[in-house]
Amino acid sequence: MTDVEMKIDPQRAAALVSQIKTVRERIAAVANGRDVRLVAVSKLKPANDILALVQQASPPQEHFGENYAQELGQKAELLPRSIKWHFIGGLQSGHCKTLAKIPNLWCVSSVDTEKKAQLLDKHRGDFLLAFTSSSPSSPTPEKLNIHIQINTSGESSKSGCAPGGATVSLCRAVEAAPNLHLLGLMTIGDVARSVATGTGAENEDFACLRAQRDLVKKELGLERELELSMGMSEDFEGAIAMGSGEVRVGSTIFGARPPKSEAKIRD
Protein backbone atom coordinates (compact mmCIF):
# COMPACT_ATOMS: atom_id res chain seq x y z
CA MET A 1 0.00 0.00 0.00
CA THR A 2 1.32 3.44 -0.94
CA ASP A 3 -0.05 6.93 -0.49
CA VAL A 4 -1.10 6.87 -4.17
CA GLU A 5 -3.27 3.80 -3.61
CA MET A 6 -4.79 4.95 -0.33
CA LYS A 7 -8.33 6.21 -0.76
CA ILE A 8 -9.43 9.50 0.76
CA ASP A 9 -13.11 10.19 1.31
CA PRO A 10 -13.82 13.67 -0.14
CA GLN A 11 -16.34 14.63 2.55
CA ARG A 12 -14.06 13.48 5.37
CA ALA A 13 -11.13 15.33 3.81
CA ALA A 14 -13.14 18.55 3.49
CA ALA A 15 -14.17 18.35 7.15
CA LEU A 16 -10.58 17.77 8.30
CA VAL A 17 -9.25 20.64 6.19
CA SER A 18 -11.94 22.97 7.57
CA GLN A 19 -11.23 21.94 11.16
CA ILE A 20 -7.47 22.37 10.91
CA LYS A 21 -7.96 25.75 9.20
CA THR A 22 -10.05 26.88 12.18
CA VAL A 23 -7.39 25.69 14.65
CA ARG A 24 -4.66 27.50 12.70
CA GLU A 25 -6.72 30.69 12.76
CA ARG A 26 -7.21 30.39 16.52
CA ILE A 27 -3.46 29.91 16.97
CA ALA A 28 -2.64 32.94 14.82
CA ALA A 29 -5.13 35.08 16.75
CA VAL A 30 -3.18 34.69 20.01
CA ALA A 31 0.37 34.16 18.72
CA ASN A 32 1.12 37.86 18.13
CA GLY A 33 3.10 37.05 15.00
CA ARG A 34 5.10 34.21 16.55
CA ASP A 35 5.50 30.99 14.56
CA VAL A 36 3.79 28.42 16.78
CA ARG A 37 4.08 24.82 15.61
CA LEU A 38 0.84 22.84 15.38
CA VAL A 39 1.22 19.10 15.98
CA ALA A 40 -1.91 17.33 14.76
CA VAL A 41 -2.41 14.42 17.17
CA SER A 42 -3.55 11.55 14.99
CA LYS A 43 -3.45 8.66 17.47
CA LEU A 44 -6.05 5.95 16.78
CA LYS A 45 -7.04 7.73 13.56
CA PRO A 46 -6.45 6.09 10.16
CA ALA A 47 -3.56 6.97 7.90
CA ASN A 48 -6.15 8.15 5.34
CA ASP A 49 -6.99 11.10 7.60
CA ILE A 50 -3.33 12.06 7.88
CA LEU A 51 -2.80 11.82 4.14
CA ALA A 52 -5.82 14.05 3.56
CA LEU A 53 -4.23 16.82 5.63
CA VAL A 54 -0.85 16.34 3.95
CA GLN A 55 -2.32 16.54 0.47
CA GLN A 56 -5.27 18.91 0.84
CA ALA A 57 -4.64 21.33 3.71
CA SER A 58 -3.15 24.67 2.64
CA PRO A 59 -0.34 24.81 3.53
CA PRO A 60 0.10 21.04 3.87
CA GLN A 61 0.19 19.82 7.46
CA GLU A 62 3.67 18.46 8.23
CA HIS A 63 3.76 17.67 11.95
CA PHE A 64 1.76 14.76 13.37
CA GLY A 65 1.84 13.28 16.87
CA GLU A 66 1.33 9.67 17.91
CA ASN A 67 1.09 8.09 21.37
CA TYR A 68 1.89 4.48 20.55
CA ALA A 69 5.25 3.40 19.15
CA GLN A 70 3.91 0.50 17.09
CA GLU A 71 1.15 2.62 15.56
CA LEU A 72 3.60 5.37 14.69
CA GLY A 73 5.94 2.89 13.02
CA GLN A 74 3.15 1.36 10.95
CA LYS A 75 1.86 4.73 9.79
CA ALA A 76 5.36 5.97 8.99
CA GLU A 77 5.82 3.03 6.61
CA LEU A 78 2.55 3.82 4.80
CA LEU A 79 2.76 7.59 4.54
CA PRO A 80 5.07 10.09 2.80
CA ARG A 81 8.56 10.69 4.18
CA SER A 82 7.79 14.43 4.15
CA ILE A 83 5.79 13.96 7.37
CA LYS A 84 7.56 15.00 10.56
CA TRP A 85 6.49 12.57 13.25
CA HIS A 86 6.36 13.33 16.96
CA PHE A 87 6.21 10.62 19.60
CA ILE A 88 4.17 12.16 22.42
CA GLY A 89 3.06 9.14 24.43
CA GLY A 90 4.52 7.67 27.59
CA LEU A 91 8.04 6.56 26.65
CA GLN A 92 9.20 3.11 27.75
CA SER A 93 12.78 1.90 27.42
CA GLY A 94 11.61 -0.84 25.07
CA HIS A 95 10.25 1.76 22.66
CA CYS A 96 13.57 3.50 22.12
CA LYS A 97 15.12 1.19 19.52
CA THR A 98 11.92 1.03 17.45
CA LEU A 99 11.44 4.78 17.49
CA ALA A 100 15.07 5.63 16.76
CA LYS A 101 14.91 3.65 13.50
CA ILE A 102 12.05 5.69 12.03
CA PRO A 103 13.85 7.94 9.51
CA ASN A 104 11.41 10.84 9.68
CA LEU A 105 10.77 10.76 13.42
CA TRP A 106 11.27 14.45 14.12
CA CYS A 107 10.86 14.65 17.88
CA VAL A 108 10.43 12.50 20.98
CA SER A 109 8.48 14.71 23.36
CA SER A 110 8.30 12.51 26.44
CA VAL A 111 11.86 11.84 27.60
CA ASP A 112 11.88 11.76 31.40
CA THR A 113 14.97 9.75 32.44
CA GLU A 114 18.65 9.68 31.50
CA LYS A 115 18.41 5.95 30.72
CA LYS A 116 15.80 6.58 28.01
CA ALA A 117 17.84 9.45 26.60
CA GLN A 118 20.93 7.23 26.46
CA LEU A 119 19.00 4.48 24.67
CA LEU A 120 17.58 6.89 22.10
CA ASP A 121 21.05 8.33 21.51
CA LYS A 122 22.65 4.89 21.08
CA HIS A 123 19.99 3.49 18.77
CA ARG A 124 19.74 6.66 16.67
CA GLY A 125 23.51 6.62 16.28
CA ASP A 126 23.46 2.97 15.19
CA PHE A 127 20.64 3.70 12.76
CA LEU A 128 22.36 6.73 11.23
CA LEU A 129 25.59 4.77 10.73
CA ALA A 130 23.79 1.84 9.10
CA PHE A 131 21.65 4.14 6.95
CA THR A 132 24.66 6.05 5.65
CA SER A 133 26.44 2.80 4.78
CA SER A 134 23.46 1.20 3.02
CA SER A 135 21.97 4.29 1.33
CA PRO A 136 24.85 6.69 0.61
CA SER A 137 22.88 8.58 -2.04
CA SER A 138 19.75 9.12 0.10
CA PRO A 139 19.26 12.13 2.38
CA THR A 140 20.63 11.20 5.80
CA PRO A 141 18.05 11.27 8.62
CA GLU A 142 18.71 13.87 11.27
CA LYS A 143 19.43 13.81 14.96
CA LEU A 144 16.37 13.31 17.12
CA ASN A 145 14.88 16.43 18.57
CA ILE A 146 14.06 15.92 22.23
CA HIS A 147 11.59 17.52 24.60
CA ILE A 148 12.14 16.78 28.27
CA GLN A 149 8.77 16.02 29.85
CA ILE A 150 8.30 17.77 33.19
CA ASN A 151 5.66 16.72 35.71
CA THR A 152 4.65 20.27 36.56
CA SER A 153 1.45 19.29 38.37
CA GLY A 154 3.01 16.70 40.68
CA GLU A 155 0.29 14.18 39.83
CA SER A 156 1.36 10.59 40.46
CA SER A 157 -0.58 9.49 37.37
CA LYS A 158 1.54 11.71 35.11
CA SER A 159 4.93 10.83 33.67
CA GLY A 160 7.67 13.40 33.72
CA CYS A 161 10.85 14.51 35.38
CA ALA A 162 10.58 16.38 38.67
CA PRO A 163 11.22 20.13 38.41
CA GLY A 164 14.55 21.41 39.69
CA GLY A 165 17.86 19.57 39.81
CA ALA A 166 16.58 16.43 38.12
CA THR A 167 15.39 18.42 35.13
CA VAL A 168 18.71 20.25 34.84
CA SER A 169 20.68 16.97 35.01
CA LEU A 170 18.55 15.33 32.35
CA CYS A 171 18.80 18.34 30.05
CA ARG A 172 22.57 18.34 30.49
CA ALA A 173 22.71 14.66 29.49
CA VAL A 174 20.62 15.25 26.36
CA GLU A 175 22.65 18.31 25.42
CA ALA A 176 25.81 16.17 25.56
CA ALA A 177 24.37 13.29 23.48
CA PRO A 178 25.81 13.32 19.93
CA ASN A 179 22.68 11.98 18.22
CA LEU A 180 20.10 14.03 20.11
CA HIS A 181 19.16 17.70 20.03
CA LEU A 182 17.68 19.36 23.11
CA LEU A 183 14.75 21.21 21.57
CA GLY A 184 12.93 22.23 24.74
CA LEU A 185 10.63 21.22 27.57
CA MET A 186 7.13 19.74 27.52
CA THR A 187 4.31 19.39 30.01
CA ILE A 188 0.80 17.99 29.89
CA GLY A 189 -0.22 19.47 33.22
CA ASP A 190 -3.53 19.26 35.00
CA VAL A 191 -6.25 19.77 32.35
CA ALA A 192 -8.95 20.49 34.96
CA ARG A 193 -6.76 23.20 36.45
CA SER A 194 -6.08 24.57 33.00
CA VAL A 195 -9.75 24.74 32.07
CA ALA A 196 -10.57 26.37 35.42
CA THR A 197 -7.93 29.07 35.00
CA GLY A 198 -9.74 32.31 34.30
CA THR A 199 -9.02 34.67 31.45
CA GLY A 200 -5.96 36.74 32.22
CA ALA A 201 -4.81 34.42 35.01
CA GLU A 202 -1.59 32.42 34.72
CA ASN A 203 -1.83 28.65 34.51
CA GLU A 204 0.39 27.19 37.24
CA ASP A 205 1.69 24.34 35.07
CA PHE A 206 2.60 26.63 32.21
CA ALA A 207 4.28 29.08 34.58
CA CYS A 208 6.26 26.20 36.11
CA LEU A 209 7.47 24.99 32.72
CA ARG A 210 8.53 28.49 31.76
CA ALA A 211 10.50 28.80 35.00
CA GLN A 212 12.16 25.42 34.39
CA ARG A 213 13.17 26.55 30.90
CA ASP A 214 14.81 29.64 32.36
CA LEU A 215 16.58 27.55 35.01
CA VAL A 216 17.93 25.09 32.45
CA LYS A 217 19.22 27.86 30.19
CA LYS A 218 20.99 29.48 33.13
CA GLU A 219 22.50 26.28 34.55
CA LEU A 220 23.66 24.97 31.17
CA GLY A 221 24.83 28.37 29.94
CA LEU A 222 22.73 28.13 26.79
CA GLU A 223 22.46 31.17 24.57
CA ARG A 224 19.98 29.62 22.15
CA GLU A 225 16.29 29.44 22.90
CA LEU A 226 14.65 26.34 24.34
CA GLU A 227 11.05 26.01 23.26
CA LEU A 228 8.05 25.27 25.44
CA SER A 229 5.68 22.56 24.26
CA MET A 230 2.46 23.01 26.21
CA GLY A 231 -1.21 23.24 25.38
CA MET A 232 -3.70 20.77 23.92
CA SER A 233 -7.21 20.97 22.49
CA GLU A 234 -8.69 22.25 25.75
CA ASP A 235 -6.12 24.93 26.57
CA PHE A 236 -3.81 25.69 23.65
CA GLU A 237 -4.76 29.34 23.38
CA GLY A 238 -3.87 30.01 27.01
CA ALA A 239 -0.61 28.10 26.54
CA ILE A 240 0.36 30.20 23.54
CA ALA A 241 -0.38 33.37 25.51
CA MET A 242 2.15 32.15 28.10
CA GLY A 243 4.86 31.50 25.55
CA SER A 244 4.27 28.03 24.12
CA GLY A 245 6.05 27.44 20.83
CA GLU A 246 4.24 24.19 20.10
CA VAL A 247 0.71 22.94 20.74
CA ARG A 248 -0.67 19.42 20.38
CA VAL A 249 -4.23 19.33 19.07
CA GLY A 250 -6.12 16.14 18.30
CA SER A 251 -9.86 15.84 18.86
CA THR A 252 -10.55 19.41 17.75
CA ILE A 253 -9.16 18.44 14.34
CA PHE A 254 -9.97 14.74 14.02
CA GLY A 255 -13.04 14.36 16.23
CA ALA A 256 -13.65 11.77 18.94
CA ARG A 257 -11.32 8.77 18.92
CA PRO A 258 -12.51 5.17 18.76
CA PRO A 259 -11.57 2.65 21.47
CA LYS A 260 -8.04 1.39 20.88
CA SER A 261 -9.39 -2.10 20.16
CA GLU A 262 -11.45 -0.72 17.26
CA ALA A 263 -8.88 1.63 15.75
CA LYS A 264 -7.59 0.96 12.23
CA ILE A 265 -4.20 1.89 10.80
CA ARG A 266 -5.93 2.62 7.49
CA ASP A 267 -9.47 2.51 6.14
mmCIF file of C-alpha atoms in Angstrom:
data_model
loop_
_atom_site.group_PDB
_atom_site.id
_atom_site.type_symbol
_atom_site.label_atom_id
_atom_site.label_comp_id
_atom_site.label_asym_id
_atom_site.label_seq_id
_atom_site.Cartn_x
_atom_site.Cartn_y
_atom_site.Cartn_z
ATOM 1 C CA MET A 1 0.000 0.000 0.000
ATOM 2 C CA THR A 2 1.323 3.442 -0.944
ATOM 3 C CA ASP A 3 -0.054 6.932 -0.493
ATOM 4 C CA VAL A 4 -1.098 6.874 -4.172
ATOM 5 C CA GLU A 5 -3.272 3.799 -3.611
ATOM 6 C CA MET A 6 -4.788 4.955 -0.331
ATOM 7 C CA LYS A 7 -8.326 6.211 -0.763
ATOM 8 C CA ILE A 8 -9.433 9.496 0.756
ATOM 9 C CA ASP A 9 -13.107 10.187 1.306
ATOM 10 C CA PRO A 10 -13.821 13.667 -0.138
ATOM 11 C CA GLN A 11 -16.342 14.629 2.554
ATOM 12 C CA ARG A 12 -14.064 13.481 5.371
ATOM 13 C CA ALA A 13 -11.129 15.325 3.809
ATOM 14 C CA ALA A 14 -13.136 18.546 3.491
ATOM 15 C CA ALA A 15 -14.168 18.347 7.147
ATOM 16 C CA LEU A 16 -10.576 17.772 8.297
ATOM 17 C CA VAL A 17 -9.248 20.636 6.190
ATOM 18 C CA SER A 18 -11.939 22.968 7.570
ATOM 19 C CA GLN A 19 -11.226 21.944 11.157
ATOM 20 C CA ILE A 20 -7.470 22.373 10.914
ATOM 21 C CA LYS A 21 -7.962 25.747 9.202
ATOM 22 C CA THR A 22 -10.046 26.882 12.183
ATOM 23 C CA VAL A 23 -7.385 25.690 14.647
ATOM 24 C CA ARG A 24 -4.657 27.498 12.699
ATOM 25 C CA GLU A 25 -6.717 30.690 12.762
ATOM 26 C CA ARG A 26 -7.214 30.393 16.522
ATOM 27 C CA ILE A 27 -3.458 29.913 16.972
ATOM 28 C CA ALA A 28 -2.645 32.940 14.824
ATOM 29 C CA ALA A 29 -5.129 35.080 16.751
ATOM 30 C CA VAL A 30 -3.181 34.695 20.007
ATOM 31 C CA ALA A 31 0.374 34.163 18.721
ATOM 32 C CA ASN A 32 1.123 37.864 18.127
ATOM 33 C CA GLY A 33 3.095 37.054 14.999
ATOM 34 C CA ARG A 34 5.104 34.210 16.548
ATOM 35 C CA ASP A 35 5.503 30.993 14.564
ATOM 36 C CA VAL A 36 3.785 28.417 16.783
ATOM 37 C CA ARG A 37 4.080 24.817 15.614
ATOM 38 C CA LEU A 38 0.843 22.842 15.376
ATOM 39 C CA VAL A 39 1.219 19.103 15.977
ATOM 40 C CA ALA A 40 -1.910 17.332 14.762
ATOM 41 C CA VAL A 41 -2.408 14.423 17.170
ATOM 42 C CA SER A 42 -3.545 11.549 14.994
ATOM 43 C CA LYS A 43 -3.450 8.658 17.468
ATOM 44 C CA LEU A 44 -6.049 5.950 16.778
ATOM 45 C CA LYS A 45 -7.037 7.731 13.563
ATOM 46 C CA PRO A 46 -6.445 6.085 10.164
ATOM 47 C CA ALA A 47 -3.560 6.965 7.897
ATOM 48 C CA ASN A 48 -6.149 8.148 5.339
ATOM 49 C CA ASP A 49 -6.989 11.103 7.604
ATOM 50 C CA ILE A 50 -3.330 12.057 7.881
ATOM 51 C CA LEU A 51 -2.798 11.822 4.140
ATOM 52 C CA ALA A 52 -5.818 14.049 3.560
ATOM 53 C CA LEU A 53 -4.229 16.818 5.629
ATOM 54 C CA VAL A 54 -0.849 16.337 3.953
ATOM 55 C CA GLN A 55 -2.318 16.542 0.475
ATOM 56 C CA GLN A 56 -5.266 18.909 0.837
ATOM 57 C CA ALA A 57 -4.640 21.333 3.705
ATOM 58 C CA SER A 58 -3.148 24.668 2.642
ATOM 59 C CA PRO A 59 -0.342 24.811 3.530
ATOM 60 C CA PRO A 60 0.099 21.044 3.866
ATOM 61 C CA GLN A 61 0.188 19.820 7.458
ATOM 62 C CA GLU A 62 3.672 18.462 8.228
ATOM 63 C CA HIS A 63 3.761 17.667 11.949
ATOM 64 C CA PHE A 64 1.762 14.757 13.375
ATOM 65 C CA GLY A 65 1.837 13.280 16.866
ATOM 66 C CA GLU A 66 1.333 9.668 17.912
ATOM 67 C CA ASN A 67 1.089 8.091 21.366
ATOM 68 C CA TYR A 68 1.887 4.475 20.550
ATOM 69 C CA ALA A 69 5.251 3.399 19.146
ATOM 70 C CA GLN A 70 3.910 0.504 17.091
ATOM 71 C CA GLU A 71 1.148 2.616 15.559
ATOM 72 C CA LEU A 72 3.600 5.370 14.687
ATOM 73 C CA GLY A 73 5.937 2.891 13.021
ATOM 74 C CA GLN A 74 3.155 1.356 10.947
ATOM 75 C CA LYS A 75 1.859 4.725 9.785
ATOM 76 C CA ALA A 76 5.363 5.967 8.990
ATOM 77 C CA GLU A 77 5.818 3.032 6.606
ATOM 78 C CA LEU A 78 2.553 3.821 4.798
ATOM 79 C CA LEU A 79 2.758 7.588 4.540
ATOM 80 C CA PRO A 80 5.070 10.092 2.800
ATOM 81 C CA ARG A 81 8.560 10.687 4.177
ATOM 82 C CA SER A 82 7.792 14.425 4.154
ATOM 83 C CA ILE A 83 5.793 13.960 7.369
ATOM 84 C CA LYS A 84 7.561 15.001 10.559
ATOM 85 C CA TRP A 85 6.486 12.568 13.248
ATOM 86 C CA HIS A 86 6.362 13.327 16.959
ATOM 87 C CA PHE A 87 6.206 10.619 19.604
ATOM 88 C CA ILE A 88 4.173 12.158 22.423
ATOM 89 C CA GLY A 89 3.064 9.137 24.429
ATOM 90 C CA GLY A 90 4.524 7.675 27.590
ATOM 91 C CA LEU A 91 8.041 6.559 26.647
ATOM 92 C CA GLN A 92 9.198 3.113 27.748
ATOM 93 C CA SER A 93 12.779 1.899 27.425
ATOM 94 C CA GLY A 94 11.613 -0.843 25.071
ATOM 95 C CA HIS A 95 10.253 1.763 22.658
ATOM 96 C CA CYS A 96 13.573 3.498 22.119
ATOM 97 C CA LYS A 97 15.118 1.188 19.517
ATOM 98 C CA THR A 98 11.915 1.032 17.450
ATOM 99 C CA LEU A 99 11.437 4.781 17.488
ATOM 100 C CA ALA A 100 15.074 5.625 16.758
ATOM 101 C CA LYS A 101 14.912 3.645 13.504
ATOM 102 C CA ILE A 102 12.047 5.693 12.029
ATOM 103 C CA PRO A 103 13.849 7.938 9.511
ATOM 104 C CA ASN A 104 11.411 10.844 9.682
ATOM 105 C CA LEU A 105 10.774 10.765 13.419
ATOM 106 C CA TRP A 106 11.273 14.452 14.117
ATOM 107 C CA CYS A 107 10.861 14.654 17.883
ATOM 108 C CA VAL A 108 10.434 12.505 20.978
ATOM 109 C CA SER A 109 8.481 14.713 23.364
ATOM 110 C CA SER A 110 8.298 12.510 26.445
ATOM 111 C CA VAL A 111 11.859 11.835 27.600
ATOM 112 C CA ASP A 112 11.878 11.758 31.396
ATOM 113 C CA THR A 113 14.966 9.748 32.435
ATOM 114 C CA GLU A 114 18.649 9.677 31.503
ATOM 115 C CA LYS A 115 18.408 5.951 30.719
ATOM 116 C CA LYS A 116 15.801 6.580 28.012
ATOM 117 C CA ALA A 117 17.843 9.448 26.603
ATOM 118 C CA GLN A 118 20.934 7.230 26.459
ATOM 119 C CA LEU A 119 19.004 4.479 24.674
ATOM 120 C CA LEU A 120 17.577 6.885 22.099
ATOM 121 C CA ASP A 121 21.054 8.326 21.508
ATOM 122 C CA LYS A 122 22.651 4.892 21.079
ATOM 123 C CA HIS A 123 19.995 3.487 18.775
ATOM 124 C CA ARG A 124 19.741 6.658 16.672
ATOM 125 C CA GLY A 125 23.509 6.620 16.283
ATOM 126 C CA ASP A 126 23.462 2.971 15.195
ATOM 127 C CA PHE A 127 20.640 3.702 12.764
ATOM 128 C CA LEU A 128 22.362 6.733 11.227
ATOM 129 C CA LEU A 129 25.585 4.767 10.735
ATOM 130 C CA ALA A 130 23.785 1.844 9.104
ATOM 131 C CA PHE A 131 21.647 4.136 6.949
ATOM 132 C CA THR A 132 24.663 6.045 5.646
ATOM 133 C CA SER A 133 26.441 2.799 4.776
ATOM 134 C CA SER A 134 23.457 1.202 3.016
ATOM 135 C CA SER A 135 21.974 4.285 1.327
ATOM 136 C CA PRO A 136 24.852 6.693 0.613
ATOM 137 C CA SER A 137 22.880 8.578 -2.044
ATOM 138 C CA SER A 138 19.748 9.115 0.097
ATOM 139 C CA PRO A 139 19.264 12.131 2.383
ATOM 140 C CA THR A 140 20.628 11.201 5.799
ATOM 141 C CA PRO A 141 18.048 11.268 8.618
ATOM 142 C CA GLU A 142 18.707 13.875 11.266
ATOM 143 C CA LYS A 143 19.428 13.813 14.957
ATOM 144 C CA LEU A 144 16.373 13.308 17.117
ATOM 145 C CA ASN A 145 14.876 16.432 18.573
ATOM 146 C CA ILE A 146 14.056 15.916 22.233
ATOM 147 C CA HIS A 147 11.587 17.519 24.604
ATOM 148 C CA ILE A 148 12.141 16.779 28.267
ATOM 149 C CA GLN A 149 8.774 16.020 29.848
ATOM 150 C CA ILE A 150 8.303 17.768 33.189
ATOM 151 C CA ASN A 151 5.660 16.720 35.708
ATOM 152 C CA THR A 152 4.647 20.267 36.564
ATOM 153 C CA SER A 153 1.447 19.288 38.375
ATOM 154 C CA GLY A 154 3.008 16.704 40.679
ATOM 155 C CA GLU A 155 0.287 14.178 39.826
ATOM 156 C CA SER A 156 1.363 10.588 40.457
ATOM 157 C CA SER A 157 -0.575 9.494 37.374
ATOM 158 C CA LYS A 158 1.543 11.711 35.109
ATOM 159 C CA SER A 159 4.926 10.830 33.668
ATOM 160 C CA GLY A 160 7.674 13.401 33.720
ATOM 161 C CA CYS A 161 10.848 14.507 35.377
ATOM 162 C CA ALA A 162 10.582 16.382 38.670
ATOM 163 C CA PRO A 163 11.219 20.127 38.414
ATOM 164 C CA GLY A 164 14.555 21.405 39.689
ATOM 165 C CA GLY A 165 17.862 19.574 39.809
ATOM 166 C CA ALA A 166 16.579 16.429 38.123
ATOM 167 C CA THR A 167 15.386 18.424 35.132
ATOM 168 C CA VAL A 168 18.707 20.253 34.840
ATOM 169 C CA SER A 169 20.678 16.975 35.007
ATOM 170 C CA LEU A 170 18.545 15.331 32.350
ATOM 171 C CA CYS A 171 18.796 18.338 30.047
ATOM 172 C CA ARG A 172 22.565 18.341 30.492
ATOM 173 C CA ALA A 173 22.712 14.658 29.494
ATOM 174 C CA VAL A 174 20.625 15.246 26.364
ATOM 175 C CA GLU A 175 22.653 18.307 25.423
ATOM 176 C CA ALA A 176 25.812 16.171 25.555
ATOM 177 C CA ALA A 177 24.369 13.286 23.482
ATOM 178 C CA PRO A 178 25.814 13.321 19.927
ATOM 179 C CA ASN A 179 22.684 11.979 18.217
ATOM 180 C CA LEU A 180 20.104 14.028 20.113
ATOM 181 C CA HIS A 181 19.164 17.699 20.032
ATOM 182 C CA LEU A 182 17.684 19.355 23.114
ATOM 183 C CA LEU A 183 14.746 21.208 21.573
ATOM 184 C CA GLY A 184 12.926 22.227 24.743
ATOM 185 C CA LEU A 185 10.629 21.224 27.571
ATOM 186 C CA MET A 186 7.134 19.740 27.523
ATOM 187 C CA THR A 187 4.307 19.393 30.009
ATOM 188 C CA ILE A 188 0.804 17.995 29.893
ATOM 189 C CA GLY A 189 -0.221 19.473 33.224
ATOM 190 C CA ASP A 190 -3.533 19.264 34.996
ATOM 191 C CA VAL A 191 -6.246 19.769 32.350
ATOM 192 C CA ALA A 192 -8.946 20.486 34.959
ATOM 193 C CA ARG A 193 -6.756 23.198 36.447
ATOM 194 C CA SER A 194 -6.076 24.567 33.001
ATOM 195 C CA VAL A 195 -9.748 24.745 32.073
ATOM 196 C CA ALA A 196 -10.571 26.366 35.416
ATOM 197 C CA THR A 197 -7.926 29.070 35.005
ATOM 198 C CA GLY A 198 -9.740 32.315 34.304
ATOM 199 C CA THR A 199 -9.022 34.675 31.453
ATOM 200 C CA GLY A 200 -5.957 36.741 32.222
ATOM 201 C CA ALA A 201 -4.807 34.418 35.013
ATOM 202 C CA GLU A 202 -1.591 32.420 34.722
ATOM 203 C CA ASN A 203 -1.833 28.652 34.507
ATOM 204 C CA GLU A 204 0.389 27.190 37.240
ATOM 205 C CA ASP A 205 1.688 24.337 35.075
ATOM 206 C CA PHE A 206 2.602 26.632 32.206
ATOM 207 C CA ALA A 207 4.285 29.077 34.584
ATOM 208 C CA CYS A 208 6.258 26.204 36.111
ATOM 209 C CA LEU A 209 7.466 24.987 32.720
ATOM 210 C CA ARG A 210 8.533 28.485 31.759
ATOM 211 C CA ALA A 211 10.496 28.798 35.004
ATOM 212 C CA GLN A 212 12.158 25.420 34.395
ATOM 213 C CA ARG A 213 13.173 26.551 30.899
ATOM 214 C CA ASP A 214 14.806 29.645 32.361
ATOM 215 C CA LEU A 215 16.577 27.552 35.011
ATOM 216 C CA VAL A 216 17.934 25.093 32.448
ATOM 217 C CA LYS A 217 19.219 27.863 30.191
ATOM 218 C CA LYS A 218 20.991 29.483 33.132
ATOM 219 C CA GLU A 219 22.497 26.277 34.550
ATOM 220 C CA LEU A 220 23.662 24.972 31.167
ATOM 221 C CA GLY A 221 24.831 28.367 29.941
ATOM 222 C CA LEU A 222 22.730 28.131 26.792
ATOM 223 C CA GLU A 223 22.464 31.174 24.575
ATOM 224 C CA ARG A 224 19.984 29.620 22.152
ATOM 225 C CA GLU A 225 16.286 29.440 22.903
ATOM 226 C CA LEU A 226 14.650 26.337 24.340
ATOM 227 C CA GLU A 227 11.050 26.015 23.263
ATOM 228 C CA LEU A 228 8.051 25.271 25.438
ATOM 229 C CA SER A 229 5.682 22.555 24.258
ATOM 230 C CA MET A 230 2.460 23.006 26.207
ATOM 231 C CA GLY A 231 -1.207 23.240 25.379
ATOM 232 C CA MET A 232 -3.701 20.770 23.915
ATOM 233 C CA SER A 233 -7.215 20.966 22.487
ATOM 234 C CA GLU A 234 -8.692 22.252 25.751
ATOM 235 C CA ASP A 235 -6.116 24.926 26.570
ATOM 236 C CA PHE A 236 -3.806 25.689 23.649
ATOM 237 C CA GLU A 237 -4.756 29.345 23.378
ATOM 238 C CA GLY A 238 -3.867 30.008 27.012
ATOM 239 C CA ALA A 239 -0.611 28.096 26.543
ATOM 240 C CA ILE A 240 0.364 30.201 23.538
ATOM 241 C CA ALA A 241 -0.378 33.374 25.510
ATOM 242 C CA MET A 242 2.149 32.146 28.096
ATOM 243 C CA GLY A 243 4.862 31.496 25.546
ATOM 244 C CA SER A 244 4.269 28.035 24.123
ATOM 245 C CA GLY A 245 6.047 27.438 20.829
ATOM 246 C CA GLU A 246 4.237 24.190 20.102
ATOM 247 C CA VAL A 247 0.715 22.942 20.741
ATOM 248 C CA ARG A 248 -0.668 19.425 20.375
ATOM 249 C CA VAL A 249 -4.233 19.333 19.070
ATOM 250 C CA GLY A 250 -6.115 16.135 18.302
ATOM 251 C CA SER A 251 -9.857 15.837 18.862
ATOM 252 C CA THR A 252 -10.546 19.411 17.751
ATOM 253 C CA ILE A 253 -9.164 18.441 14.338
ATOM 254 C CA PHE A 254 -9.972 14.738 14.018
ATOM 255 C CA GLY A 255 -13.040 14.360 16.229
ATOM 256 C CA ALA A 256 -13.649 11.767 18.938
ATOM 257 C CA ARG A 257 -11.325 8.774 18.920
ATOM 258 C CA PRO A 258 -12.506 5.169 18.760
ATOM 259 C CA PRO A 259 -11.571 2.655 21.466
ATOM 260 C CA LYS A 260 -8.037 1.386 20.883
ATOM 261 C CA SER A 261 -9.394 -2.105 20.158
ATOM 262 C CA GLU A 262 -11.452 -0.724 17.259
ATOM 263 C CA ALA A 263 -8.877 1.632 15.752
ATOM 264 C CA LYS A 264 -7.587 0.963 12.227
ATOM 265 C CA ILE A 265 -4.200 1.894 10.795
ATOM 266 C CA ARG A 266 -5.933 2.621 7.487
ATOM 267 C CA ASP A 267 -9.474 2.514 6.135
#
